[in-house]
Each structure stands twice: as C-alpha cells, then as structure tokens.
C-alpha cells in the first residue's frame, strides 16, 4: 500500500484519541452489528474501499449474513432490515449527505425506535466513520488499498 502520509505515524497525538472514540462507540451499548452496518453504509456513500471491506468483514464476523451485507447498499429497497435499522440507515445518510431537508423526518423516525441517548450514540457513530473515511481517502494514493485502523 502506498500512502501520501498516515495520521497514525505523522500525527499520533490526533490518531490516538480518534481510535479511543471508536472504541468508546463500540462499547456504548448500541448493538455492534448495527454499528458495523452503519459504518459499512457510510463508507459506501463516501467511497472508502478499505472501510467497505473492513466493515463487511466485521459485520460477517458478528453474524450478519452475506445477503444482508450485500443489501446494505440498497437498504431502502430491501425487506431484510428491521424498522429500527432502516431508521438508523436513514439518519446516517441524512447526516453523511448533509440533507437538511430530510433531517426532521429522519429524526422523528429515529425517535420511534431509539432513546435520546441512543440517538446521540448513533450520531457520534456516523460522525466518527465519516472522519475515518475522509482520513482514509486523503492518506491513500490512488490505485492502492486504503489503510488505517477504524
């Protein structure tokens, strides 16, 4: 893998707290499988191939079927996801794509399935994977696999 730079090596004082936030999110109480699926969907939107691969593998390891993993890209047209997962995907997409016109609707649907604490956790999850995606895309040289720990 070829890199322009790596945050882990070139800015470890910033990389370490980002990794700590990722670990805190995974220990937040949200279902790990849901976190991996959100990370996968956001990575698909952002085009971070390393993260797409990594989160697909993590989701599979946590018991998600290949069919569900493959369907994440078209979750809106799939009947494989529960209403709470669909609400989480919609929230992730609204935040990642900065769709101000859809945020209130997505939030109302989230409230039907999640507590305020869980909504805050989901929001941090989306923000964190967006940050990792941007780091991964920035540090990798085109034509190589993206490398980072997320």
PDB file of C-alpha atoms in Angstrom:
ATOM      1  CA  UNK A   1       0.000   0.000   0.000  1.00  0.00           C
ATOM      2  CA  UNK A   2       1.230   3.434  -0.847  1.00  0.00           C
ATOM      3  CA  UNK A   3       0.357   6.407   1.284  1.00  0.00           C
ATOM      4  CA  UNK A   4       0.711  10.146   0.981  1.00  0.00           C
ATOM      5  CA  UNK A   5       1.037  10.239   4.782  1.00  0.00           C
ATOM      6  CA  UNK A   6      -0.523   8.389   7.695  1.00  0.00           C
ATOM      7  CA  UNK A   7      -2.274  10.036  10.593  1.00  0.00           C
ATOM      8  CA  UNK A   8      -1.179   7.175  12.855  1.00  0.00           C
ATOM      9  CA  UNK A   9       2.519   7.824  12.183  1.00  0.00           C
ATOM     10  CA  UNK A  10       2.534  11.524  11.324  1.00  0.00           C
ATOM     11  CA  UNK A  11       0.019  12.822  13.872  1.00  0.00           C
ATOM     12  CA  UNK A  12      -0.216  10.166  16.603  1.00  0.00           C
ATOM     13  CA  UNK A  13      -1.473  12.694  19.151  1.00  0.00           C
ATOM     14  CA  UNK A  14      -4.595  13.070  16.991  1.00  0.00           C
ATOM     15  CA  UNK A  15      -4.870   9.445  15.873  1.00  0.00           C
ATOM     16  CA  UNK A  16      -4.890   8.049  19.422  1.00  0.00           C
ATOM     17  CA  UNK A  17      -7.973   9.983  20.593  1.00  0.00           C
ATOM     18  CA  UNK A  18      -9.815   9.135  17.365  1.00  0.00           C
ATOM     19  CA  UNK A  19      -9.168   5.458  17.987  1.00  0.00           C
ATOM     20  CA  UNK A  20     -10.339   5.899  21.583  1.00  0.00           C
ATOM     21  CA  UNK A  21     -13.615   7.433  20.345  1.00  0.00           C
ATOM     22  CA  UNK A  22     -14.130   4.470  18.028  1.00  0.00           C
ATOM     23  CA  UNK A  23     -13.608   2.077  20.945  1.00  0.00           C
ATOM     24  CA  UNK A  24     -15.999   4.118  23.112  1.00  0.00           C
ATOM     25  CA  UNK A  25     -18.666   3.954  20.397  1.00  0.00           C
ATOM     26  CA  UNK A  26     -18.292   0.197  20.183  1.00  0.00           C
ATOM     27  CA  UNK A  27     -18.696  -0.007  23.963  1.00  0.00           C
ATOM     28  CA  UNK A  28     -21.629   2.412  24.082  1.00  0.00           C
ATOM     29  CA  UNK A  29     -24.344  -0.199  24.242  1.00  0.00           C
ATOM     30  CA  UNK A  30     -25.510   0.109  20.651  1.00  0.00           C
ATOM     31  CA  UNK A  31     -25.636  -3.314  19.009  1.00  0.00           C
ATOM     32  CA  UNK A  32     -22.245  -3.987  17.455  1.00  0.00           C
ATOM     33  CA  UNK A  33     -23.875  -5.432  14.358  1.00  0.00           C
ATOM     34  CA  UNK A  34     -25.788  -2.191  13.809  1.00  0.00           C
ATOM     35  CA  UNK A  35     -22.607  -0.156  14.236  1.00  0.00           C
ATOM     36  CA  UNK A  36     -20.836  -2.260  11.587  1.00  0.00           C
ATOM     37  CA  UNK A  37     -23.761  -1.902   9.175  1.00  0.00           C
ATOM     38  CA  UNK A  38     -23.861   1.875   9.676  1.00  0.00           C
ATOM     39  CA  UNK A  39     -20.087   2.036   9.214  1.00  0.00           C
ATOM     40  CA  UNK A  40     -20.481  -0.015   6.036  1.00  0.00           C
ATOM     41  CA  UNK A  41     -23.245   2.179   4.616  1.00  0.00           C
ATOM     42  CA  UNK A  42     -21.442   5.436   5.314  1.00  0.00           C
ATOM     43  CA  UNK A  43     -18.235   4.007   3.840  1.00  0.00           C
ATOM     44  CA  UNK A  44     -20.175   3.043   0.699  1.00  0.00           C
ATOM     45  CA  UNK A  45     -21.526   6.578   0.374  1.00  0.00           C
ATOM     46  CA  UNK A  46     -18.042   8.046   0.840  1.00  0.00           C
ATOM     47  CA  UNK A  47     -16.295   5.502  -1.395  1.00  0.00           C
ATOM     48  CA  UNK A  48     -13.724   4.370   1.177  1.00  0.00           C
ATOM     49  CA  UNK A  49     -12.882   0.920  -0.205  1.00  0.00           C
ATOM     50  CA  UNK A  50     -10.725  -0.114   2.739  1.00  0.00           C
ATOM     51  CA  UNK A  51     -13.541   0.651   5.194  1.00  0.00           C
ATOM     52  CA  UNK A  52     -16.144  -1.058   2.995  1.00  0.00           C
ATOM     53  CA  UNK A  53     -14.062  -4.225   3.067  1.00  0.00           C
ATOM     54  CA  UNK A  54     -13.260  -3.977   6.774  1.00  0.00           C
ATOM     55  CA  UNK A  55     -16.817  -3.307   7.925  1.00  0.00           C
ATOM     56  CA  UNK A  56     -18.219  -6.031   5.678  1.00  0.00           C
ATOM     57  CA  UNK A  57     -15.840  -8.494   7.318  1.00  0.00           C
ATOM     58  CA  UNK A  58     -16.660  -7.209  10.821  1.00  0.00           C
ATOM     59  CA  UNK A  59     -20.391  -7.461  10.164  1.00  0.00           C
ATOM     60  CA  UNK A  60     -19.970 -11.017   8.866  1.00  0.00           C
ATOM     61  CA  UNK A  61     -17.871 -11.903  11.914  1.00  0.00           C
ATOM     62  CA  UNK A  62     -20.663 -10.560  14.159  1.00  0.00           C
ATOM     63  CA  UNK A  63     -23.201 -12.845  12.498  1.00  0.00           C
ATOM     64  CA  UNK A  64     -24.634 -10.711   9.707  1.00  0.00           C
ATOM     65  CA  UNK A  65     -25.453 -12.776   6.624  1.00  0.00           C
ATOM     66  CA  UNK A  66     -23.782 -12.181   3.268  1.00  0.00           C
ATOM     67  CA  UNK A  67     -27.236 -11.375   1.923  1.00  0.00           C
ATOM     68  CA  UNK A  68     -27.816  -8.571   4.458  1.00  0.00           C
ATOM     69  CA  UNK A  69     -24.312  -7.205   3.983  1.00  0.00           C
ATOM     70  CA  UNK A  70     -24.803  -7.087   0.210  1.00  0.00           C
ATOM     71  CA  UNK A  71     -28.215  -5.440   0.644  1.00  0.00           C
ATOM     72  CA  UNK A  72     -26.904  -2.523   2.718  1.00  0.00           C
ATOM     73  CA  UNK A  73     -26.161  -0.505  -0.421  1.00  0.00           C
ATOM     74  CA  UNK A  74     -29.843  -0.769  -1.409  1.00  0.00           C
ATOM     75  CA  UNK A  75     -31.356  -0.875   2.084  1.00  0.00           C
ATOM     76  CA  UNK A  76     -34.319   1.305   1.107  1.00  0.00           C
ATOM     77  CA  UNK A  77     -35.480  -1.300  -1.407  1.00  0.00           C
ATOM     78  CA  UNK A  78     -34.686  -4.337   0.734  1.00  0.00           C
ATOM     79  CA  UNK A  79     -37.014  -6.144   3.106  1.00  0.00           C
ATOM     80  CA  UNK A  80     -34.053  -7.637   5.006  1.00  0.00           C
ATOM     81  CA  UNK A  81     -33.806  -4.823   7.540  1.00  0.00           C
ATOM     82  CA  UNK A  82     -35.905  -4.120  10.617  1.00  0.00           C
ATOM     83  CA  UNK A  83     -37.615  -0.736  11.100  1.00  0.00           C
ATOM     84  CA  UNK A  84     -35.017   0.407  13.662  1.00  0.00           C
ATOM     85  CA  UNK A  85     -32.146  -0.479  11.297  1.00  0.00           C
ATOM     86  CA  UNK A  86     -33.874   1.371   8.470  1.00  0.00           C
ATOM     87  CA  UNK A  87     -34.284   4.438  10.685  1.00  0.00           C
ATOM     88  CA  UNK A  88     -30.579   4.277  11.598  1.00  0.00           C
ATOM     89  CA  UNK A  89     -29.575   3.974   7.923  1.00  0.00           C
ATOM     90  CA  UNK A  90     -31.779   6.945   7.010  1.00  0.00           C
ATOM     91  CA  UNK A  91     -30.181   9.002   9.792  1.00  0.00           C
ATOM     92  CA  UNK A  92     -26.688   8.009   8.627  1.00  0.00           C
ATOM     93  CA  UNK A  93     -27.497   9.008   5.068  1.00  0.00           C
ATOM     94  CA  UNK A  94     -29.063  12.343   6.032  1.00  0.00           C
ATOM     95  CA  UNK A  95     -26.015  13.261   8.115  1.00  0.00           C
ATOM     96  CA  UNK A  96     -23.438  11.977   5.635  1.00  0.00           C
ATOM     97  CA  UNK A  97     -25.052  13.617   2.623  1.00  0.00           C
ATOM     98  CA  UNK A  98     -25.984  16.746   4.657  1.00  0.00           C
ATOM     99  CA  UNK A  99     -29.626  16.581   3.590  1.00  0.00           C
ATOM    100  CA  UNK A 100     -31.080  19.403   5.640  1.00  0.00           C
ATOM    101  CA  UNK A 101     -34.484  18.988   4.027  1.00  0.00           C
ATOM    102  CA  UNK A 102     -34.807  15.406   5.336  1.00  0.00           C
ATOM    103  CA  UNK A 103     -33.307  15.708   8.818  1.00  0.00           C
ATOM    104  CA  UNK A 104     -36.538  16.388  10.722  1.00  0.00           C
ATOM    105  CA  UNK A 105     -38.329  13.439   9.115  1.00  0.00           C
ATOM    106  CA  UNK A 106     -35.363  11.133   9.774  1.00  0.00           C
ATOM    107  CA  UNK A 107     -35.155  12.318  13.372  1.00  0.00           C
ATOM    108  CA  UNK A 108     -38.857  11.694  14.003  1.00  0.00           C
ATOM    109  CA  UNK A 109     -38.458   8.138  12.709  1.00  0.00           C
ATOM    110  CA  UNK A 110     -35.396   7.601  14.925  1.00  0.00           C
ATOM    111  CA  UNK A 111     -37.410   8.686  17.953  1.00  0.00           C
ATOM    112  CA  UNK A 112     -39.857   5.852  17.294  1.00  0.00           C
ATOM    113  CA  UNK A 113     -37.086   3.290  17.779  1.00  0.00           C
ATOM    114  CA  UNK A 114     -34.318   4.818  19.893  1.00  0.00           C
ATOM    115  CA  UNK A 115     -33.872   6.774  23.115  1.00  0.00           C
ATOM    116  CA  UNK A 116     -32.232  10.206  23.135  1.00  0.00           C
ATOM    117  CA  UNK A 117     -29.036   8.561  24.386  1.00  0.00           C
ATOM    118  CA  UNK A 118     -29.061   6.035  21.553  1.00  0.00           C
ATOM    119  CA  UNK A 119     -29.720   8.785  19.002  1.00  0.00           C
ATOM    120  CA  UNK A 120     -26.703  10.653  20.354  1.00  0.00           C
ATOM    121  CA  UNK A 121     -24.657   7.439  20.098  1.00  0.00           C
ATOM    122  CA  UNK A 122     -25.834   6.847  16.535  1.00  0.00           C
ATOM    123  CA  UNK A 123     -24.949  10.433  15.649  1.00  0.00           C
ATOM    124  CA  UNK A 124     -21.438  10.018  17.073  1.00  0.00           C
ATOM    125  CA  UNK A 125     -21.106   6.735  15.164  1.00  0.00           C
ATOM    126  CA  UNK A 126     -21.961   8.446  11.881  1.00  0.00           C
ATOM    127  CA  UNK A 127     -19.658  11.387  12.590  1.00  0.00           C
ATOM    128  CA  UNK A 128     -16.766   9.105  13.523  1.00  0.00           C
ATOM    129  CA  UNK A 129     -16.966   6.854  10.452  1.00  0.00           C
ATOM    130  CA  UNK A 130     -17.221   9.947   8.252  1.00  0.00           C
ATOM    131  CA  UNK A 131     -13.991  11.217   9.840  1.00  0.00           C
ATOM    132  CA  UNK A 132     -12.244   7.852   9.327  1.00  0.00           C
ATOM    133  CA  UNK A 133     -13.417   7.726   5.712  1.00  0.00           C
ATOM    134  CA  UNK A 134     -12.028  11.161   4.981  1.00  0.00           C
ATOM    135  CA  UNK A 135      -8.706  10.301   6.605  1.00  0.00           C
ATOM    136  CA  UNK A 136      -8.500   7.043   4.678  1.00  0.00           C
ATOM    137  CA  UNK A 137      -9.306   8.696   1.361  1.00  0.00           C
ATOM    138  CA  UNK A 138      -6.848  11.545   1.983  1.00  0.00           C
ATOM    139  CA  UNK A 139      -3.897   9.413   3.037  1.00  0.00           C
ATOM    140  CA  UNK A 140      -4.013   6.708   0.380  1.00  0.00           C
ATOM    141  CA  UNK A 141      -2.506   7.149  -3.058  1.00  0.00           C
ATOM    142  CA  UNK A 142      -4.964   6.409  -5.842  1.00  0.00           C
ATOM    143  CA  UNK A 143      -4.817   2.904  -7.190  1.00  0.00           C
ATOM    144  CA  UNK A 144      -3.834   1.333  -3.843  1.00  0.00           C
ATOM    145  CA  UNK A 145      -5.815  -0.002  -0.940  1.00  0.00           C
ATOM    146  CA  UNK A 146      -6.650   2.497   1.782  1.00  0.00           C
ATOM    147  CA  UNK A 147      -5.001   1.707   5.095  1.00  0.00           C
ATOM    148  CA  UNK A 148      -5.988   2.807   8.564  1.00  0.00           C
ATOM    149  CA  UNK A 149      -7.394   1.368  11.743  1.00  0.00           C
ATOM    150  CA  UNK A 150     -11.031   2.253  12.143  1.00  0.00           C
TER     151      UNK A 150
END
